[in-house]
Amino acid sequence: DGGITQSPKYLFRKEGQNVTLSCEQNLNHDAMYWYRQDPGQGLRLIYYSQIVNDFQKGDIAEGYSVSREKKESFPLTVTSAQKNPTAFYLCAVSTGGDTEAFFGQGTRLTVV
Amino acid sequence: SQQGEEDPQALSIQEGENATMNCSYKTSINNLQWYRQNSGRGLVHLILIRSNEREKHSGRLRVTLDTSKKSSSLLITASRAADTASYFCATDAGGADGLTFGKGTHLIIQP
């Protein structure tokens, strides 16, 4: 929040479609993260990036892809290979060091 | 993998009472953080405690850390209805992959 913008807030996907979730930040932080949250659950790491043009898989990367062409932007694509994509997706940024993370307001993705 | 585990999973108390939530984790950490999440919203950072610290205060929040037991507690004093939310602990082991979150404690403050 306050410098991290996720869009859209709600997204509906048909079976077999790819969709892209946007995450933009103006905090000038190097590290960016994508998490997935299922009802009543904690956050699970999908992908993270410490620097432009570099990113790493998290614990549940299968069926997702990312890019980091600009420091400010870290879009997440949910591909048709992700069989259970309905969830709440959260983007976070940090300085990458021994500090807190800042979160966007999330995107709720629903498969219809 | 989820490192932290909060206890209890849900807690309901009367306004004005104190709320205590606990977090246990498995591996060595650099710091442990607590976050709050209102329903359908992003997480908001509350407090960070480093591995060489034992206790930290911020307003009505008090956090303790016991690295020998790999556990932490969050105390919210004089609770208010606005404190109703889910609270998550997150551990930072110093890796590039950032924080690892528990499943959270859902706190309900009854007016």
XYZ file of N, CA and C in Angstrom:
669
model
N 0.827 -1.185 0.000
C 0.000 0.000 0.000
C 0.863 1.237 0.000
N 0.321 2.369 -0.375
C 1.060 3.609 -0.315
C 2.310 3.549 -1.143
N 2.214 3.380 -2.469
C 3.385 3.312 -3.314
C 3.461 2.013 -4.075
N 2.562 1.093 -3.797
C 2.488 -0.160 -4.542
C 1.070 -0.288 -5.085
N 0.979 -0.408 -6.368
C -0.329 -0.477 -7.011
C -0.489 -1.804 -7.706
N -1.516 -2.535 -7.302
C -1.857 -3.769 -7.974
C -3.153 -3.554 -8.753
N -3.178 -4.080 -9.965
C -4.399 -3.989 -10.744
C -4.550 -5.210 -11.627
N -5.800 -5.590 -11.937
C -7.015 -5.018 -11.367
C -7.257 -5.539 -9.961
N -8.287 -5.042 -9.301
C -8.612 -5.524 -7.962
C -9.307 -6.877 -8.042
N -10.157 -7.011 -9.058
C -10.848 -8.282 -9.298
C -10.611 -8.694 -10.744
N -10.426 -9.976 -10.965
C -10.155 -10.487 -12.295
C -10.833 -11.844 -12.445
N -11.477 -12.003 -13.589
C -12.155 -13.259 -13.864
C -11.505 -13.896 -15.085
N -11.230 -15.162 -14.970
C -10.542 -15.876 -16.046
C -11.360 -17.070 -16.487
N -11.432 -17.245 -17.786
C -12.086 -18.438 -18.318
C -11.068 -19.563 -18.370
N -11.565 -20.769 -18.372
C -10.694 -21.937 -18.484
C -9.823 -21.816 -19.732
N -8.525 -22.089 -19.594
C -7.635 -22.083 -20.744
C -7.052 -20.739 -21.104
N -7.434 -19.694 -20.389
C -6.922 -18.357 -20.674
C -5.688 -18.039 -19.844
N -4.818 -17.223 -20.437
C -3.742 -16.617 -19.653
C -4.215 -15.243 -19.207
N -3.862 -14.856 -17.994
C -4.169 -13.504 -17.529
C -2.934 -12.929 -16.857
N -2.804 -11.608 -16.926
C -1.651 -10.938 -16.333
C -2.102 -9.971 -15.257
N -1.460 -10.093 -14.092
C -1.711 -9.220 -12.957
C -0.580 -8.193 -12.895
N -0.961 -6.970 -12.664
C 0.017 -5.892 -12.664
C 0.443 -5.533 -11.244
N 1.730 -5.221 -11.075
C 2.258 -4.688 -9.828
C 3.263 -3.592 -10.165
N 2.973 -2.386 -9.714
C 3.839 -1.236 -9.959
C 4.200 -0.598 -8.621
N 5.450 -0.161 -8.480
C 5.867 0.492 -7.245
C 6.652 1.758 -7.545
N 6.498 2.733 -6.646
C 7.270 3.970 -6.767
C 8.144 4.191 -5.538
N 8.441 3.100 -4.830
C 9.262 3.194 -3.626
C 10.751 3.065 -3.928
N 11.073 2.751 -5.175
C 12.467 2.594 -5.612
C 13.176 1.450 -4.884
N 12.397 0.428 -4.508
C 12.989 -0.740 -3.852
C 13.411 -1.768 -4.888
N 14.490 -2.491 -4.585
C 15.010 -3.451 -5.555
C 14.218 -4.756 -5.582
N 13.832 -5.254 -4.428
C 13.234 -6.584 -4.341
C 11.714 -6.529 -4.483
N 11.199 -7.433 -5.309
C 9.753 -7.545 -5.496
C 9.362 -9.009 -5.424
N 8.149 -9.258 -4.908
C 7.696 -10.618 -4.642
C 6.230 -10.779 -5.040
N 5.888 -11.983 -5.464
C 4.498 -12.356 -5.680
C 4.147 -13.515 -4.747
N 3.014 -13.332 -4.033
C 2.503 -14.360 -3.143
C 1.091 -14.745 -3.557
N 0.761 -15.962 -3.235
C -0.608 -16.439 -3.404
C -1.187 -16.734 -2.020
N -2.448 -16.337 -1.817
C -3.125 -16.605 -0.551
C -4.448 -17.294 -0.833
N -4.639 -18.467 -0.264
C -5.899 -19.188 -0.351
C -6.678 -18.962 0.939
N -8.006 -19.130 0.896
C -8.840 -18.821 2.069
C -8.339 -19.481 3.344
N -8.203 -18.672 4.394
C -7.780 -19.198 5.681
C -6.344 -19.655 5.735
N -5.583 -19.303 4.717
C -4.201 -19.767 4.651
C -3.226 -18.598 4.714
N -1.982 -18.948 4.902
C -0.931 -17.942 4.861
C -0.542 -17.633 3.431
N 0.568 -16.958 3.274
C 1.041 -16.557 1.957
C 2.101 -17.540 1.468
N 1.987 -17.918 0.208
C 2.987 -18.797 -0.389
C 3.677 -18.055 -1.529
N 4.990 -18.183 -1.594
C 5.793 -17.431 -2.543
C 5.745 -18.063 -3.926
N 5.428 -17.235 -4.927
C 5.353 -17.715 -6.308
C 6.662 -17.423 -7.034
N 7.026 -16.150 -7.100
C 8.261 -15.700 -7.749
C 8.802 -14.500 -6.982
N 10.107 -14.271 -7.124
C 10.695 -13.067 -6.566
C 11.809 -12.576 -7.470
N 12.096 -11.290 -7.300
C 13.126 -10.651 -8.116
C 13.922 -9.692 -7.242
N 15.227 -9.798 -7.313
C 16.095 -8.920 -6.508
C 16.627 -7.763 -7.336
N 16.535 -7.902 -8.669
C 17.121 -6.888 -9.531
C 16.478 -6.973 -10.904
N 16.552 -5.894 -11.637
C 15.979 -5.872 -12.988
C 16.594 -6.980 -13.841
N 15.745 -7.581 -14.660
C 16.139 -8.643 -15.587
C 16.589 -9.932 -14.914
N 16.234 -10.079 -13.657
C 16.551 -11.320 -12.938
C 15.398 -11.662 -12.020
N 14.989 -12.939 -12.004
C 13.938 -13.381 -11.100
C 14.136 -14.865 -10.825
N 13.555 -15.301 -9.716
C 13.722 -16.682 -9.263
C 12.381 -17.292 -8.908
N 12.271 -18.594 -9.060
C 11.068 -19.306 -8.676
C 10.972 -19.405 -7.161
N 9.737 -19.293 -6.688
C 9.468 -19.538 -5.287
C 8.980 -20.956 -5.082
N 8.167 -21.138 -4.045
C 7.728 -22.482 -3.683
C 6.671 -23.060 -4.617
N 5.897 -22.178 -5.269
C 4.770 -22.671 -6.081
C 4.744 -22.009 -7.450
N 5.857 -22.031 -8.174
C 5.988 -21.308 -9.443
C 5.292 -21.985 -10.624
N 4.976 -23.236 -10.515
C 4.405 -23.948 -11.660
C 3.091 -23.335 -12.110
N 3.007 -23.044 -13.413
C 1.795 -22.454 -13.961
C 1.795 -20.935 -13.943
N 2.880 -20.344 -13.498
C 3.014 -18.888 -13.439
C 4.275 -18.453 -14.187
N 4.276 -17.205 -14.656
C 5.489 -16.626 -15.224
C 5.547 -15.148 -14.857
N 6.751 -14.589 -14.851
C 6.945 -13.181 -14.497
C 7.977 -12.568 -15.437
N 8.081 -11.249 -15.368
C 9.151 -10.525 -16.031
C 9.536 -9.362 -15.141
N 10.769 -8.865 -15.326
C 11.213 -7.703 -14.546
C 12.070 -6.844 -15.475
N 11.391 -6.186 -16.396
C 12.081 -5.353 -17.391
C 12.377 -3.966 -16.847
N 11.614 -3.547 -15.847
C 11.830 -2.246 -15.223
C 11.849 -2.429 -13.715
N 12.546 -1.564 -13.024
C 12.616 -1.650 -11.567
C 11.240 -1.479 -10.940
N 10.389 -0.665 -11.567
C 9.096 -0.323 -10.986
C 8.032 -1.393 -11.181
N 8.265 -2.339 -12.080
C 7.180 -3.205 -12.513
C 7.555 -4.679 -12.437
N 6.603 -5.489 -11.956
C 6.853 -6.927 -11.815
C 5.537 -7.663 -12.106
N 5.131 -7.748 -13.365
C 3.857 -8.390 -13.692
C 3.909 -9.907 -13.564
N 2.782 -10.466 -13.158
C 2.630 -11.909 -12.988
C 1.609 -12.430 -13.987
N 1.988 -13.422 -14.774
C 1.049 -14.053 -15.693
C 0.647 -15.414 -15.136
N -0.660 -15.598 -15.031
C -1.207 -16.882 -14.612
C -1.567 -17.623 -15.888
N -0.864 -18.675 -16.184
C -1.061 -19.361 -17.462
C -2.127 -20.441 -17.351
N -2.502 -20.968 -18.492
C -3.515 -22.023 -18.521
C -2.995 -23.305 -17.869
N -1.694 -23.387 -17.658
C -1.112 -24.565 -17.005
C -1.377 -24.579 -15.500
N -1.799 -23.449 -14.955
C -2.127 -23.384 -13.526
C -3.546 -23.900 -13.363
N -3.674 -25.075 -12.800
C -4.970 -25.755 -12.785
C -5.943 -25.236 -11.737
N -5.459 -24.570 -10.743
C -6.325 -24.075 -9.676
C -5.949 -22.634 -9.347
N -6.220 -21.709 -10.263
C -5.722 -20.353 -10.092
C -6.556 -19.449 -9.193
N -7.753 -19.872 -8.836
C -8.616 -19.029 -8.010
C -7.956 -18.790 -6.666
N -7.630 -17.523 -6.378
C -6.912 -17.173 -5.150
C -6.790 -15.663 -5.080
N -6.231 -15.212 -3.980
C -5.914 -13.803 -3.760
C -4.412 -13.658 -3.964
N -4.009 -12.731 -4.862
C -2.596 -12.580 -5.208
C -2.076 -11.253 -4.650
N -0.965 -11.348 -3.973
C -0.380 -10.175 -3.326
C 1.033 -9.935 -3.838
N 1.309 -8.684 -4.135
C 2.635 -8.251 -4.548
C 3.271 -7.508 -3.374
N 4.549 -7.708 -3.171
C 5.249 -7.023 -2.092
C 6.593 -6.518 -2.594
N 7.090 -5.481 -1.928
C 8.417 -4.948 -2.254
C 9.192 -4.740 -0.969
N 10.502 -4.786 -1.089
C 11.343 -4.464 0.059
C 12.697 -4.000 -0.455
N 13.505 -3.517 0.462
C 14.850 -3.108 0.071
C 15.744 -4.324 -0.148
N 15.254 -5.477 0.275
C 16.018 -6.710 0.106
C 16.911 -7.021 1.285
N 16.980 -6.101 2.220
C 17.839 -6.333 3.383
C 17.036 -6.732 4.602
N 17.501 -6.373 5.748
C 16.923 -6.775 7.032
C 15.790 -5.809 7.417
N 14.798 -5.701 6.543
C 13.724 -4.718 6.748
C 12.376 -5.320 6.412
N 11.339 -4.513 6.622
C 9.990 -4.990 6.381
C 9.658 -4.980 4.906
N 8.566 -5.660 4.578
C 8.023 -5.657 3.231
C 6.769 -4.784 3.188
N 6.536 -4.213 2.027
C 5.347 -3.393 1.806
C 4.485 -4.099 0.772
N 3.194 -4.175 1.072
C 2.291 -4.940 0.232
C 1.333 -4.056 -0.543
N 0.959 -4.520 -1.739
C -0.145 -3.937 -2.459
C -1.458 -4.424 -1.877
N -2.577 -3.947 -2.460
C -3.903 -4.281 -1.940
C -4.439 -5.595 -2.499
N -3.707 -6.205 -3.403
C -4.079 -7.534 -3.862
C -4.996 -7.552 -5.066
N -4.960 -8.667 -5.769
C -5.880 -8.949 -6.872
C -6.549 -10.273 -6.582
N -7.886 -10.260 -6.638
C -8.623 -11.511 -6.432
C -8.965 -12.089 -7.792
N -8.418 -13.248 -8.084
C -8.618 -13.916 -9.368
C -9.606 -15.058 -9.183
N -10.587 -15.092 -10.055
C -11.596 -16.148 -10.018
C -11.714 -16.789 -11.395
N -11.732 -18.096 -11.434
C -11.955 -18.817 -12.687
C -13.446 -19.039 -12.862
N -13.944 -18.650 -14.038
C -15.381 -18.797 -14.290
C -15.613 -19.819 -15.399
N 7.788 -23.470 1.460
C 7.377 -24.146 2.699
C 7.049 -23.090 3.736
N 6.084 -23.371 4.602
C 5.691 -22.395 5.598
C 6.505 -22.626 6.852
N 7.168 -21.577 7.287
C 8.071 -21.651 8.409
C 7.350 -21.433 9.713
N 6.535 -20.372 9.746
C 5.900 -20.009 10.995
C 4.537 -20.649 11.142
N 4.156 -20.857 12.376
C 2.838 -21.397 12.657
C 2.268 -20.626 13.826
N 1.122 -19.970 13.587
C 0.520 -19.161 14.631
C -0.451 -19.983 15.472
N -0.603 -19.539 16.676
C -1.516 -20.198 17.612
C -2.110 -19.120 18.516
N -3.428 -19.056 18.709
C -4.423 -19.965 18.122
C -4.738 -19.596 16.678
N -5.507 -20.414 16.002
C -5.938 -20.090 14.640
C -6.979 -18.984 14.672
N -7.787 -18.948 15.731
C -8.810 -17.917 15.868
C -8.941 -17.539 17.335
N -9.257 -16.264 17.561
C -9.356 -15.745 18.920
C -10.433 -14.675 18.953
N -11.357 -14.821 19.910
C -12.429 -13.845 20.058
C -12.423 -13.334 21.496
N -12.293 -12.016 21.659
C -12.245 -11.431 22.997
C -13.124 -10.190 23.038
N -13.351 -9.694 24.239
C -14.130 -8.477 24.424
C -13.231 -7.249 24.266
N -13.829 -6.213 23.773
C -13.114 -4.943 23.636
C -12.543 -4.533 24.996
N -11.310 -4.070 24.971
C -10.665 -3.665 26.215
C -9.747 -4.730 26.792
N -9.996 -5.982 26.436
C -9.133 -7.062 26.913
C -7.830 -7.102 26.111
N -6.872 -7.849 26.626
C -5.611 -8.046 25.913
C -5.702 -9.289 25.043
N -5.032 -9.247 23.892
C -5.002 -10.396 22.977
C -3.567 -10.854 22.819
N -3.351 -12.144 22.957
C -2.012 -12.708 22.792
C -2.029 -13.774 21.703
N -1.100 -13.636 20.767
C -0.946 -14.609 19.696
C 0.483 -15.130 19.709
N 0.642 -16.388 19.380
C 1.955 -17.002 19.411
C 2.362 -17.496 18.027
N 3.665 -17.564 17.835
C 4.217 -18.008 16.551
C 5.400 -18.919 16.842
N 5.416 -20.072 16.207
C 6.580 -20.951 16.308
C 7.183 -21.131 14.925
N 8.485 -21.294 14.879
C 9.160 -21.465 13.593
C 10.223 -22.546 13.713
N 10.831 -22.892 12.573
C 11.642 -24.111 12.573
C 13.137 -23.882 12.405
N 13.522 -22.867 11.627
C 14.947 -22.719 11.328
C 15.489 -21.410 11.895
N 16.793 -21.224 11.799
C 17.408 -19.987 12.285
C 16.919 -18.795 11.487
N 16.813 -17.667 12.151
C 16.283 -16.472 11.494
C 17.173 -15.256 11.745
N 17.071 -14.276 10.855
C 17.675 -12.959 11.083
C 16.713 -12.068 11.852
N 15.442 -12.130 11.468
C 14.429 -11.368 12.173
C 13.081 -12.041 12.023
N 12.155 -11.612 12.838
C 10.774 -12.091 12.778
C 9.885 -10.867 12.740
N 8.866 -10.913 11.908
C 7.998 -9.753 11.721
C 6.539 -10.168 11.925
N 5.740 -9.201 12.357
C 4.301 -9.410 12.483
C 3.590 -8.459 11.536
N 2.567 -8.991 10.863
C 1.759 -8.226 9.925
C 0.282 -8.384 10.265
N -0.492 -7.397 9.878
C -1.945 -7.447 10.038
C -2.597 -7.390 8.665
N -3.685 -8.128 8.517
C -4.437 -8.114 7.268
C -5.917 -7.969 7.580
N -6.496 -6.880 7.116
C -7.944 -6.733 7.167
C -8.540 -7.514 5.999
N -9.765 -7.939 6.158
C -10.401 -8.826 5.194
C -10.324 -8.293 3.772
N -9.758 -9.084 2.869
C -9.705 -8.712 1.464
C -8.700 -7.636 1.122
N -7.788 -7.354 2.039
C -6.821 -6.289 1.808
C -5.401 -6.838 1.833
N -4.440 -5.946 1.560
C -3.045 -6.328 1.655
C -2.589 -6.381 3.101
N -1.349 -6.844 3.298
C -0.787 -6.923 4.641
C -0.121 -5.616 5.018
N -0.233 -5.291 6.297
C 0.394 -4.089 6.823
C 1.412 -4.499 7.882
N 2.624 -3.991 7.745
C 3.681 -4.319 8.691
C 3.399 -3.685 10.050
N 3.570 -4.475 11.114
C 3.355 -3.971 12.467
C 4.669 -3.748 13.197
N 5.515 -4.759 13.221
C 6.704 -4.674 14.051
C 7.719 -5.718 13.587
N 8.992 -5.385 13.721
C 10.094 -6.285 13.369
C 10.975 -6.453 14.590
N 11.327 -7.684 14.902
C 12.237 -7.946 16.020
C 13.395 -8.792 15.488
N 14.606 -8.359 15.790
C 15.786 -9.041 15.275
C 16.180 -10.194 16.192
N 16.984 -11.092 15.681
C 17.303 -12.311 16.416
C 18.071 -12.040 17.707
N 18.707 -10.875 17.807
C 19.457 -10.563 19.030
C 18.626 -9.727 20.011
N 17.357 -9.543 19.698
C 16.454 -8.806 20.578
C 15.497 -9.780 21.258
N 15.055 -9.431 22.442
C 14.146 -10.307 23.188
C 12.743 -9.735 23.305
N 12.653 -8.408 23.256
C 11.343 -7.778 23.431
C 11.351 -6.440 22.706
N 10.179 -6.105 22.149
C 10.054 -4.827 21.466
C 8.638 -4.304 21.646
N 8.515 -2.990 21.760
C 7.212 -2.367 21.961
C 6.952 -1.365 20.845
N 5.676 -1.243 20.488
C 5.256 -0.201 19.562
C 3.810 0.130 19.883
N 3.593 1.244 20.565
C 2.233 1.621 20.953
C 1.611 0.571 21.851
N 0.474 0.007 21.418
C -0.204 -1.029 22.215
C 0.309 -2.445 21.893
N 1.332 -2.532 21.082
C 1.885 -3.831 20.703
C 3.147 -4.143 21.491
N 3.223 -5.419 21.888
C 4.446 -5.889 22.546
C 4.794 -7.238 21.917
N 6.002 -7.345 21.428
C 6.463 -8.582 20.797
C 7.636 -9.133 21.595
N 7.613 -10.440 21.795
C 8.757 -11.106 22.409
C 9.302 -12.147 21.440
N 10.563 -12.455 21.599
C 11.221 -13.454 20.773
C 12.108 -14.318 21.644
N 11.933 -15.625 21.539
C 12.767 -16.589 22.261
C 13.405 -17.491 21.201
N 14.629 -17.192 20.830
C 15.287 -17.952 19.760
C 15.633 -19.363 20.207
N 15.781 -19.585 21.510
C 16.092 -20.943 21.984
C 14.885 -21.862 21.812
N 13.691 -21.293 21.916
C 12.462 -22.066 21.725
C 11.892 -21.874 20.328
N 12.534 -21.018 19.548
C 12.045 -20.701 18.207
C 10.567 -20.295 18.271
N 10.310 -19.297 19.078
C 8.937 -18.838 19.227
C 8.885 -17.341 19.480
N 7.725 -16.778 19.160
C 7.489 -15.356 19.360
C 6.047 -15.179 19.801
N 5.782 -14.078 20.489
C 4.406 -13.757 20.835
C 4.132 -12.299 20.528
N 2.889 -12.044 20.153
C 2.408 -10.687 19.920
C 1.290 -10.420 20.904
N 1.454 -9.382 21.693
C 0.441 -8.964 22.659
C -0.139 -7.626 22.210
N -1.449 -7.579 22.088
C -2.148 -6.328 21.818
C -2.894 -5.962 23.090
N -2.554 -4.844 23.687
C -3.207 -4.444 24.928
C -4.409 -3.554 24.649
N -5.353 -3.559 25.582
C -6.542 -2.696 25.513
C -7.155 -2.745 24.115
N -7.571 -3.916 23.691
C -8.023 -4.126 22.313
C -9.220 -3.244 21.958
N -9.301 -2.962 20.664
C -10.389 -2.139 20.122
C -11.057 -2.904 18.993
N -12.269 -2.541 18.666
C -12.986 -3.204 17.570
C -12.188 -3.130 16.279
N -11.462 -2.039 16.091
C -10.682 -1.853 14.867
C -9.483 -2.804 14.772
N -9.173 -3.499 15.876
C -8.080 -4.472 15.842
C -8.514 -5.783 15.199
N -9.809 -5.932 14.947
C -10.307 -7.145 14.289
C -9.631 -7.311 12.939
N -8.920 -8.422 12.762
C -8.123 -8.663 11.553
C -7.453 -10.022 11.695
N -6.722 -10.415 10.656
C -5.850 -11.583 10.744
C -4.426 -11.105 10.964
N -3.711 -11.816 11.819
C -2.348 -11.438 12.166
C -1.403 -12.582 11.766
N -0.338 -12.206 11.060
C 0.606 -13.179 10.550
C 2.000 -12.904 11.091
N 2.701 -13.972 11.439
C 4.127 -13.816 11.691
C 4.869 -14.241 10.433
N 6.016 -13.629 10.228
C 6.837 -13.925 9.054
C 8.291 -13.947 9.480
N 9.005 -14.941 9.023
C 10.412 -15.053 9.384
C 11.308 -14.718 8.195
N 12.405 -14.070 8.506
C 13.414 -13.706 7.502
C 14.688 -14.447 7.870
N 15.031 -15.442 7.042
C 16.230 -16.237 7.305
C 17.461 -15.658 6.611
N 17.267 -14.490 5.960
C 18.407 -13.843 5.319
C 18.624 -14.237 3.878
N 17.757 -15.095 3.335
C 17.881 -15.492 1.940
C 17.265 -14.484 0.994
N 17.569 -14.637 -0.282
C 17.042 -13.714 -1.286
C 15.546 -13.865 -1.478
N 14.980 -14.980 -1.003
C 13.553 -15.214 -1.192
C 12.680 -14.528 -0.159
N 13.284 -13.729 0.708
C 12.488 -12.883 1.589
C 11.815 -13.616 2.731
N 10.563 -13.247 2.999
C 9.850 -13.696 4.181
C 9.096 -14.999 3.949
N 8.968 -15.767 5.008
C 8.143 -16.968 5.014
C 7.048 -16.770 6.044
N 5.810 -16.947 5.621
C 4.655 -16.611 6.447
C 4.000 -17.841 7.054
N 3.396 -17.647 8.229
C 2.537 -18.651 8.815
C 1.116 -18.502 8.291
N 0.203 -19.300 8.847
C -1.178 -19.297 8.367
C -2.039 -18.244 9.046
N -1.537 -17.630 10.094
C -2.239 -16.512 10.694
C -3.172 -16.858 11.832
N -3.444 -15.846 12.645
C -4.460 -15.915 13.699
C -5.533 -14.909 13.358
N -6.786 -15.380 13.314
C -7.899 -14.474 13.045
C -8.430 -13.958 14.377
N -8.293 -12.661 14.588
C -8.684 -12.032 15.847
C -9.992 -11.280 15.666
N -10.946 -11.550 16.553
C -12.225 -10.837 16.538
C -12.373 -10.138 17.869
N -12.603 -8.830 17.816
C -12.824 -8.043 19.022
C -14.312 -7.740 19.107
N -14.952 -8.261 20.129
C -16.387 -8.066 20.319
C -16.624 -6.722 21.018
N -17.487 -5.874 20.475
C -17.720 -4.558 21.093
C -18.489 -4.663 22.402
